[in-house]
């Protein structure tokens, strides 16, 4: 049931659909890998990007008024929204001076046909664990800052990251959304009444969170065991033989090098990834600063 | 049980391995590193349920069972890493429309657990007689506060270190198959700048040397 293979490749015209000229089905549907290889040979991709170029990144902060902090990030077509809700709880017995940050990444069936409704699948759970690791490794917020009274009261930040549109590179978008949402969080001040021992929340007086580090994730897809392309779309992720995600912070320190299997890479290639990640960090930081500045204080 | 001798240039805990100890699975192995031990059982190539069937190759499934409690989100994340590592070395196209299941049971955890899982699984894959393009090994490096690299750290060393990096390295070309890190470190400490000779410092270089020893 396969279409006949096109016999000639029109090198003069450059890579493109071979549909009408040979009477065969478009190359992109029948042989997607071959279609991509022709673009990669010319050092570009079907959507016109260079191999090291990111898609257009846009961020919108504070759109959810019922949440304590929120951010919507679009990386090309990939749309991720993060909402942060702060609640009060007693700290754990073994770390009486620390609050909690609980991230959760959801990939609902809304965002793509590959996800079914029901309990979270492997990709959502792996993404949640990745975000939890990024929070832990980068020390984006010191958990001690979330403590109100030692052993009695502390903040719990529930960070819900929901993907609205899945077009690849979910980890980068989620990390960015989390960072932007946490920068937007305003926590009400809480005092403990000495006589009654109850907590009193003052909603009128709000303080922003102290963000210590700004981790930014950069993902790469490995093609044919050798080529590395930045910011893969969903189609490219399906064709790739492996992925690498590097998380850096503003001091150029590595918070995470996440390569869950896939084609083997040399140390040199990993170093290239890290250099690109460091450049990307500067671009993202500039974007976040611009957005934060543009928000009028409430 | 095979007990290994220490190779030059790396100081791992005494490690040992035993294959073929379970009768039901197609392949089984246990790998012991110091006090950490993991038991791997493999079933495959076996029948696969309709929707998960793949005409291009075998479907690999990994189940990681912690020592206590039910598997949680952290186990799922590790299962994904292990599954993709096995898919990279298994010649799955030789067994299309089949499933290969790897079940890993943590018997005791005293540091370097993920590396031990990788090693146990590799030994199990060999015991099951599955076609592989290369062998692989798992190595954990911890960067302690003084800046020294400790290979195969104990649980205590892992806690005190400011970064712990785990690598899966293949045997054919000594390239990095998988990596995961905990904590933060600078790029130099991770040892990734390429032009360094293999005798240089750095996590990747040390892991590769240890990998050759394993």
Coordinates of C-alpha atoms in Angstrom, one line a residue:
Chain A
X1 CA 0.0 0.0 0.0
X2 CA 3.1 2.2 -0.1
X3 CA 3.3 4.9 -2.8
X4 CA 6.0 4.3 -5.4
X5 CA 9.4 5.9 -4.4
X6 CA 10.3 9.0 -6.4
X7 CA 13.1 8.1 -8.7
X8 CA 14.9 11.4 -9.1
X9 CA 15.7 14.0 -6.5
X10 CA 15.3 17.6 -8.0
X11 CA 18.5 19.0 -6.6
X12 CA 18.3 22.1 -8.7
X13 CA 15.1 23.1 -7.1
X14 CA 16.3 22.3 -3.6
X15 CA 14.4 20.2 -1.1
X16 CA 10.7 20.2 -1.3
X17 CA 7.5 18.2 -2.0
X18 CA 7.8 15.9 -5.0
X19 CA 4.1 15.3 -5.2
X20 CA 2.8 16.5 -8.5
X21 CA 5.8 15.9 -10.7
X22 CA 6.1 12.1 -10.0
X23 CA 2.5 11.3 -9.3
X24 CA 3.6 9.9 -5.9
X25 CA 2.2 10.9 -2.5
X26 CA 4.0 13.9 -0.9
X27 CA 7.3 12.9 0.5
X28 CA 6.6 14.4 3.9
X29 CA 3.9 11.9 4.6
X30 CA 5.4 8.8 3.1
X31 CA 9.1 9.2 4.0
X32 CA 9.3 11.9 6.6
X33 CA 12.8 11.0 7.6
X34 CA 14.1 11.3 4.0
X35 CA 12.2 14.6 3.7
X36 CA 13.9 16.0 6.8
X37 CA 17.3 14.7 5.7
X38 CA 17.1 16.8 2.5
X39 CA 16.6 19.9 4.6
X40 CA 19.3 19.1 7.1
X41 CA 21.8 18.6 4.3
X42 CA 21.3 22.2 3.4
X43 CA 21.6 23.1 7.2
X44 CA 18.1 24.3 7.6
X45 CA 14.7 22.9 8.6
X46 CA 11.3 22.7 6.9
X47 CA 9.9 25.6 8.9
X48 CA 12.8 27.8 7.7
X49 CA 14.9 27.8 10.9
X50 CA 18.6 27.2 11.2
X51 CA 19.7 24.2 13.2
X52 CA 20.6 26.3 16.2
X53 CA 17.6 28.7 16.0
X54 CA 14.8 28.8 18.5
X55 CA 11.1 29.4 17.6
X56 CA 9.6 32.7 18.5
X57 CA 9.1 32.8 22.3
X58 CA 6.4 34.9 23.8
X59 CA 5.4 35.1 27.5
X60 CA 2.4 36.6 29.2
X61 CA 2.5 37.1 33.0
X62 CA -0.4 37.4 35.5
X63 CA -3.2 36.3 33.2
X64 CA -4.9 34.0 35.9
X65 CA -6.3 36.4 38.5
X66 CA -7.4 33.6 40.8
X67 CA -3.9 32.2 41.1
X68 CA -1.2 33.8 43.2
X69 CA 1.1 33.8 40.2
X70 CA 0.8 32.7 36.6
X71 CA 2.5 32.8 33.3
X72 CA 1.7 31.7 29.8
X73 CA 4.6 30.8 27.5
X74 CA 4.4 30.1 23.8
X75 CA 7.4 28.5 22.1
X76 CA 6.3 28.5 18.4
X77 CA 3.0 26.5 18.7
X78 CA 3.8 24.9 22.0
X79 CA 1.7 26.6 24.6
X80 CA 2.2 26.0 28.3
X81 CA 0.5 27.8 31.2
X82 CA 1.7 27.7 34.8
X83 CA -0.4 28.7 37.8
X84 CA 1.0 28.9 41.3
X85 CA -1.2 28.6 44.3
X86 CA 0.1 29.2 47.8
X87 CA -1.4 27.4 50.8
X88 CA -0.5 27.0 54.4
X89 CA 0.7 23.8 56.0
X90 CA 2.8 22.5 58.8
X91 CA 6.4 21.9 57.9
X92 CA 7.8 18.4 57.9
X93 CA 9.2 17.1 61.2
X94 CA 12.8 16.6 59.9
X95 CA 13.0 20.0 58.2
X96 CA 11.0 22.3 60.5
X97 CA 12.3 25.5 58.8
X98 CA 11.4 24.6 55.2
X99 CA 8.3 25.1 53.1
X100 CA 7.3 23.0 50.1
X101 CA 7.2 23.5 46.3
X102 CA 5.1 20.9 44.6
X103 CA 5.3 21.0 40.8
X104 CA 3.0 19.0 38.5
X105 CA 3.1 18.9 34.8
X106 CA -0.1 17.9 33.0
X107 CA -0.4 16.8 29.4
X108 CA -4.1 16.6 28.9
X109 CA -5.7 15.0 25.8
X110 CA -6.6 18.6 24.8
X111 CA -3.0 19.3 23.7
X112 CA -2.3 16.4 21.4
X113 CA -3.9 13.2 20.0
X114 CA -1.0 11.2 21.4
X115 CA -2.3 11.7 25.0
X116 CA -5.3 9.8 26.3
X117 CA -7.4 11.1 29.2
X118 CA -6.9 9.2 32.4
X119 CA -4.0 8.9 34.9
X120 CA -0.9 10.8 33.9
X121 CA 1.2 8.9 31.3
X122 CA 4.9 8.4 31.4
X123 CA 5.8 11.6 29.6
X124 CA 3.8 13.7 32.0
X125 CA 5.3 12.0 35.0
X126 CA 8.9 12.2 33.6
X127 CA 8.3 16.0 32.9
X128 CA 7.0 16.5 36.5
X129 CA 10.1 14.8 37.9
X130 CA 12.3 16.9 35.6
X131 CA 10.7 20.1 36.9
X132 CA 11.0 19.0 40.5
X133 CA 14.7 18.2 39.8
X134 CA 15.3 21.6 38.3
X135 CA 13.7 23.3 41.3
X136 CA 15.9 21.3 43.6
X137 CA 19.1 21.5 41.7
X138 CA 19.0 25.2 40.9
X139 CA 17.7 26.3 44.3
X140 CA 15.4 28.7 42.4
X141 CA 13.7 29.4 45.8
X142 CA 15.3 28.7 49.1
X143 CA 12.7 26.6 51.0
X144 CA 13.7 28.4 54.1
X145 CA 12.2 31.6 52.7
X146 CA 8.8 29.8 52.6
X147 CA 8.8 29.2 56.3
X148 CA 6.7 31.5 58.4
X149 CA 7.1 30.0 61.9
X150 CA 9.6 27.2 62.6
X151 CA 7.9 23.9 63.1
X152 CA 4.4 25.4 63.0
X153 CA 3.6 27.1 59.7
X154 CA 5.0 27.3 56.2
X155 CA 3.9 28.0 52.7
X156 CA 3.3 25.3 50.1
X157 CA 3.5 26.4 46.5
X158 CA 1.5 24.2 44.2
X159 CA 2.9 24.8 40.7
X160 CA 0.5 23.4 38.1
X161 CA 2.0 23.4 34.6
X162 CA -0.6 22.5 31.9
X163 CA 0.2 22.1 28.3
X164 CA -2.5 23.6 26.0
X165 CA -0.9 22.9 22.7
X166 CA 1.8 20.3 22.2
X167 CA 4.3 21.0 19.4
X168 CA 7.5 19.6 20.9
X169 CA 10.0 20.9 23.5
X170 CA 7.7 20.7 26.4
X171 CA 10.5 20.8 29.0
X172 CA 11.9 24.2 27.9
X173 CA 8.5 25.7 27.8
X174 CA 7.5 24.3 31.2
X175 CA 10.7 25.5 32.9
X176 CA 10.3 29.0 31.4
X177 CA 6.6 29.1 32.5
X178 CA 7.5 28.0 36.0
X179 CA 10.2 30.7 36.3
X180 CA 8.0 33.4 35.0
X181 CA 5.1 32.4 37.2
X182 CA 7.2 32.3 40.3
X183 CA 8.5 35.7 39.5
X184 CA 4.9 36.9 39.4
X185 CA 3.9 35.3 42.7
X186 CA 2.8 37.7 45.4
X187 CA 2.4 36.1 48.9
X188 CA 0.2 37.7 51.5
X189 CA 1.9 38.4 54.8
X190 CA 1.0 36.1 57.6
X191 CA 1.4 36.7 61.3
X192 CA 0.7 34.3 64.1
X193 CA -1.4 35.8 66.9
X194 CA 0.5 35.2 70.1
X195 CA -2.6 34.8 72.3
X196 CA -4.7 32.5 70.2
X197 CA -1.9 30.8 68.3
X198 CA -3.9 31.1 65.1
X199 CA -2.5 32.5 61.9
X200 CA -3.8 35.7 60.4
X201 CA -3.5 36.3 56.7
X202 CA -3.3 39.9 55.5
X203 CA -4.5 39.9 51.9
X204 CA -3.9 43.6 51.5
X205 CA -0.2 43.4 52.1
X206 CA 1.6 41.3 49.6
X207 CA 5.3 40.5 49.1
X208 CA 6.9 39.0 46.0
X209 CA 9.0 35.8 46.3
X210 CA 12.7 36.0 46.4
X211 CA 14.0 34.2 43.3
X212 CA 17.6 33.3 43.9
X213 CA 18.5 31.7 40.6
X214 CA 17.0 31.8 37.1
X215 CA 17.3 28.3 35.5
X216 CA 16.6 28.1 31.8
X217 CA 16.3 24.8 29.9
X218 CA 17.5 24.2 26.3
X219 CA 16.5 21.1 24.5
X220 CA 18.2 19.4 21.6
X221 CA 17.1 16.5 19.3
X222 CA 19.7 14.1 17.9
X223 CA 19.2 13.2 14.3
X224 CA 20.9 10.1 12.7
X225 CA 23.3 9.8 15.7
X226 CA 25.3 12.9 14.7
X227 CA 23.3 16.1 14.1
X228 CA 22.0 18.2 16.9
X229 CA 19.1 20.5 16.4
X230 CA 17.8 23.0 18.9
X231 CA 14.1 23.4 20.0
X232 CA 12.6 20.4 18.1
X233 CA 8.9 20.5 17.0
X234 CA 6.7 17.4 17.7
X235 CA 7.4 16.1 14.2
X236 CA 11.2 16.4 14.7
X237 CA 11.0 14.8 18.1
X238 CA 9.2 11.7 16.6
X239 CA 12.0 11.4 14.0
X240 CA 14.8 12.0 16.3
X241 CA 17.0 9.2 17.7
X242 CA 17.6 10.9 21.0
X243 CA 17.1 14.1 23.1
X244 CA 19.3 16.2 25.4
X245 CA 18.2 18.9 27.8
X246 CA 20.6 21.3 29.4
X247 CA 19.5 23.6 32.3
X248 CA 21.8 26.5 33.1
X249 CA 21.5 29.4 35.5
X250 CA 22.8 32.9 35.4
X251 CA 26.2 32.1 36.8
X252 CA 26.7 29.7 33.8
X253 CA 26.5 26.7 36.2
X254 CA 24.9 23.5 35.0
X255 CA 21.8 22.7 37.0
X256 CA 21.0 19.6 34.9
X257 CA 22.2 17.7 32.0
X258 CA 19.3 15.4 31.1
X259 CA 19.9 12.9 28.4
X260 CA 17.5 10.0 28.9
X261 CA 19.0 7.4 26.6
X262 CA 19.0 7.8 22.9
X263 CA 21.9 7.9 20.5
X264 CA 25.3 8.1 22.2
X265 CA 27.1 11.4 22.1
X266 CA 30.8 12.4 22.6
X267 CA 31.8 14.8 25.3
X268 CA 32.6 17.4 22.6
X269 CA 29.0 17.4 21.4
X270 CA 27.7 17.7 24.9
X271 CA 30.0 20.7 25.3
X272 CA 28.5 22.3 22.2
X273 CA 25.0 21.8 23.8
X274 CA 26.1 23.6 26.9
X275 CA 27.6 26.5 25.0
X276 CA 24.3 26.9 23.1
X277 CA 22.4 26.6 26.4
X278 CA 24.4 29.4 28.0
X279 CA 23.6 31.7 25.0
X280 CA 20.0 30.9 25.2
X281 CA 19.9 31.7 28.9
X282 CA 20.9 35.3 28.1
X283 CA 18.1 35.7 25.6
X284 CA 15.5 34.3 27.9
X285 CA 16.6 36.3 30.9
X286 CA 16.3 39.5 28.8
X287 CA 12.8 38.5 27.8
X288 CA 11.7 37.8 31.4
X289 CA 13.2 41.1 32.7
X290 CA 11.4 43.0 30.0
X291 CA 8.1 41.4 30.9
X292 CA 8.4 41.9 34.6
X293 CA 9.2 45.6 34.1
X294 CA 6.2 46.1 31.9
X295 CA 3.8 44.9 34.5
X296 CA 2.3 47.8 36.4
X297 CA 2.4 47.2 40.2
X298 CA -1.1 46.5 41.5
Chain B
X1 CA 29.5 -15.3 41.0
X2 CA 32.1 -13.2 39.2
X3 CA 34.1 -10.8 41.4
X4 CA 36.0 -8.1 39.5
X5 CA 39.5 -6.8 40.2
X6 CA 40.2 -3.1 40.5
X7 CA 41.3 -1.4 37.3
X8 CA 44.0 1.2 37.2
X9 CA 43.0 4.9 37.6
X10 CA 39.6 4.4 39.2
X11 CA 38.5 3.6 42.7
X12 CA 35.2 1.8 42.6
X13 CA 33.6 -0.1 45.4
X14 CA 34.1 -3.9 45.0
X15 CA 31.5 -5.0 42.5
X16 CA 30.2 -8.4 41.5
X17 CA 27.6 -9.9 39.3
X18 CA 25.7 -13.2 39.0
X19 CA 23.7 -14.3 35.9
X20 CA 21.0 -16.9 35.4
X21 CA 19.8 -17.1 38.9
X22 CA 16.1 -17.0 38.3
X23 CA 14.4 -19.9 36.4
X24 CA 11.2 -18.2 35.0
X25 CA 12.6 -15.1 33.2
X26 CA 14.4 -15.5 29.9
X27 CA 17.3 -13.7 31.4
X28 CA 18.2 -12.5 34.9
X29 CA 21.2 -11.0 36.6
X30 CA 22.1 -9.4 39.9
X31 CA 24.7 -6.7 40.2
X32 CA 26.2 -5.7 43.5
X33 CA 28.3 -2.5 44.0
X34 CA 29.5 -2.2 47.5
X35 CA 26.2 -2.4 49.5
X36 CA 24.0 -1.5 46.6
X37 CA 22.4 -4.4 44.8
X38 CA 19.8 -4.6 42.1
X39 CA 18.1 -7.7 40.6
X40 CA 17.1 -7.6 36.9
X41 CA 14.7 -10.0 35.2
X42 CA 14.1 -10.0 31.5
X43 CA 11.3 -11.4 29.4
X44 CA 11.5 -11.3 25.6
X45 CA 11.0 -11.3 22.8
X46 CA 7.5 -12.1 23.8
X47 CA 3.9 -11.3 22.7
X48 CA 2.8 -7.7 22.8
X49 CA -0.7 -6.3 23.2
X50 CA -2.3 -4.9 20.0
X51 CA -2.0 -1.1 20.5
X52 CA 1.6 -1.1 21.7
X53 CA 2.7 -3.3 18.8
X54 CA 5.3 -1.7 16.6
X55 CA 6.0 -3.1 13.1
X56 CA 9.5 -1.5 13.1
X57 CA 10.9 -3.2 16.1
X58 CA 10.5 -4.5 19.6
X59 CA 8.6 -2.5 22.2
X60 CA 10.8 -2.2 25.3
X61 CA 9.1 -1.9 28.7
X62 CA 10.9 -1.2 31.9
X63 CA 9.6 -1.6 35.4
X64 CA 11.6 -0.3 38.3
X65 CA 10.4 -1.5 41.7
X66 CA 11.8 0.4 44.7
X67 CA 12.8 -1.5 47.8
X68 CA 9.9 -0.2 49.9
X69 CA 6.6 1.4 48.8
X70 CA 4.9 1.6 45.4
X71 CA 6.7 3.0 42.4
X72 CA 6.1 6.8 42.2
X73 CA 6.9 9.6 39.8
X74 CA 10.7 9.4 40.4
X75 CA 10.6 5.7 39.4
X76 CA 8.7 6.5 36.2
X77 CA 11.2 9.1 35.3
X78 CA 14.1 6.6 35.8
X79 CA 12.1 4.0 33.8
X80 CA 12.0 6.4 30.9
X81 CA 15.7 6.9 31.0
X82 CA 16.4 3.2 31.2
X83 CA 14.0 2.4 28.5
X84 CA 15.5 4.9 26.0
X85 CA 19.0 3.6 26.9
X86 CA 18.0 0.0 26.1
X87 CA 16.3 1.1 22.9
X88 CA 19.5 2.7 21.8
X89 CA 21.6 -0.5 22.1
X90 CA 19.0 -3.2 21.5
X91 CA 18.8 -4.3 17.8
X92 CA 15.0 -4.1 18.1
X93 CA 14.4 -4.3 14.4
X94 CA 15.4 -8.0 14.5
X95 CA 12.3 -8.7 16.6
X96 CA 9.4 -6.6 15.2
X97 CA 6.0 -6.8 16.8
X98 CA 7.4 -8.3 20.0
X99 CA 7.9 -6.9 23.5
X100 CA 10.9 -7.0 25.7
X101 CA 10.2 -6.4 29.4
X102 CA 12.9 -5.5 31.9
X103 CA 12.0 -5.7 35.5
X104 CA 14.4 -4.2 38.0
X105 CA 14.0 -4.8 41.7
X106 CA 16.1 -2.7 44.1
X107 CA 17.4 -5.1 46.8
X108 CA 19.4 -2.5 48.7
X109 CA 20.3 1.1 48.1
X110 CA 23.6 2.4 49.5
X111 CA 24.4 5.0 46.8
X112 CA 24.9 4.9 43.0
X113 CA 21.5 3.2 42.5
X114 CA 20.9 4.2 38.9
X115 CA 24.3 3.1 37.8
X116 CA 23.7 -0.3 39.5
X117 CA 20.3 -0.6 37.7
X118 CA 22.0 0.1 34.4
X119 CA 24.7 -2.5 35.0
X120 CA 22.3 -5.2 36.2
X121 CA 20.1 -4.6 33.2
X122 CA 23.1 -4.9 30.8
X123 CA 24.1 -8.2 32.4
X124 CA 20.5 -9.3 32.2
X125 CA 20.3 -8.5 28.5
X126 CA 23.4 -10.6 27.9
X127 CA 21.9 -13.5 29.9
X128 CA 18.7 -13.3 27.9
X129 CA 20.7 -13.5 24.7
X130 CA 19.1 -10.4 23.1
X131 CA 21.0 -8.9 20.2
X132 CA 22.8 -5.7 21.2
X133 CA 24.9 -3.3 19.2
X134 CA 27.2 -2.7 22.1
X135 CA 27.4 -3.2 25.8
X136 CA 27.0 -0.4 28.2
X137 CA 27.8 0.4 31.8
X138 CA 26.5 2.9 34.4
X139 CA 28.9 5.0 36.5
X140 CA 28.1 7.6 39.1
X141 CA 30.4 10.5 40.0
X142 CA 30.0 12.8 42.9
X143 CA 31.7 16.2 43.1
X144 CA 32.5 16.9 46.7
X145 CA 32.8 20.3 48.3
X146 CA 36.6 20.3 47.8
X147 CA 36.2 19.8 44.1
X148 CA 37.4 16.2 44.0
X149 CA 35.6 13.6 41.9
X150 CA 34.5 10.5 43.8
X151 CA 33.4 7.6 41.7
X152 CA 30.7 5.2 42.7
X153 CA 29.8 7.2 45.8
X154 CA 28.1 5.8 48.9
X155 CA 24.8 7.3 50.1
X156 CA 26.6 9.5 52.6
X157 CA 29.0 10.8 49.9
X158 CA 26.1 11.5 47.6
X159 CA 24.4 13.6 50.2
X160 CA 27.5 15.6 51.1
X161 CA 28.4 16.2 47.4
X162 CA 27.2 19.4 45.7
X163 CA 26.6 17.5 42.5
X164 CA 26.1 13.9 41.5
X165 CA 26.3 12.9 37.9
X166 CA 25.3 9.5 36.5
X167 CA 26.5 8.4 33.1
X168 CA 25.6 5.4 30.9
X169 CA 28.6 4.8 28.5
X170 CA 28.6 2.4 25.6
X171 CA 31.4 -0.1 25.1
X172 CA 31.8 0.3 21.4
X173 CA 32.9 3.9 21.1
X174 CA 33.0 5.1 24.7
X175 CA 30.3 7.7 24.0
X176 CA 27.7 8.9 26.5
X177 CA 24.4 7.1 26.1
X178 CA 22.5 8.7 29.0
X179 CA 23.2 11.2 31.6
X180 CA 21.3 12.6 34.6
X181 CA 22.5 15.0 37.2
X182 CA 21.6 16.2 40.7
X183 CA 22.8 19.4 42.2
X184 CA 24.6 22.1 40.2
X185 CA 28.2 22.3 39.0
X186 CA 30.2 24.4 36.6
X187 CA 30.8 23.0 33.1
X188 CA 34.5 22.5 33.8
X189 CA 33.8 20.3 36.8
X190 CA 31.5 18.2 34.6
X191 CA 34.5 17.7 32.4
X192 CA 32.8 18.3 29.2
X193 CA 35.3 20.5 27.3
X194 CA 36.4 18.1 24.5
X195 CA 40.0 18.7 23.7
X196 CA 41.0 17.5 27.1
X197 CA 43.1 14.3 26.9
X198 CA 41.5 11.2 28.5
X199 CA 43.8 11.5 31.5
X200 CA 42.4 14.9 32.3
X201 CA 40.1 15.8 35.2
X202 CA 36.4 16.0 34.8
X203 CA 33.3 13.9 35.4
X204 CA 32.9 12.5 31.9
X205 CA 36.6 11.5 31.6
X206 CA 36.6 9.8 35.0
X207 CA 33.4 8.0 34.1
X208 CA 34.8 6.8 30.8
X209 CA 37.8 5.5 32.5
X210 CA 35.7 3.7 35.1
X211 CA 33.5 2.4 32.3
X212 CA 36.5 0.8 30.6
X213 CA 37.3 -0.8 33.9
X214 CA 33.8 -2.3 34.2

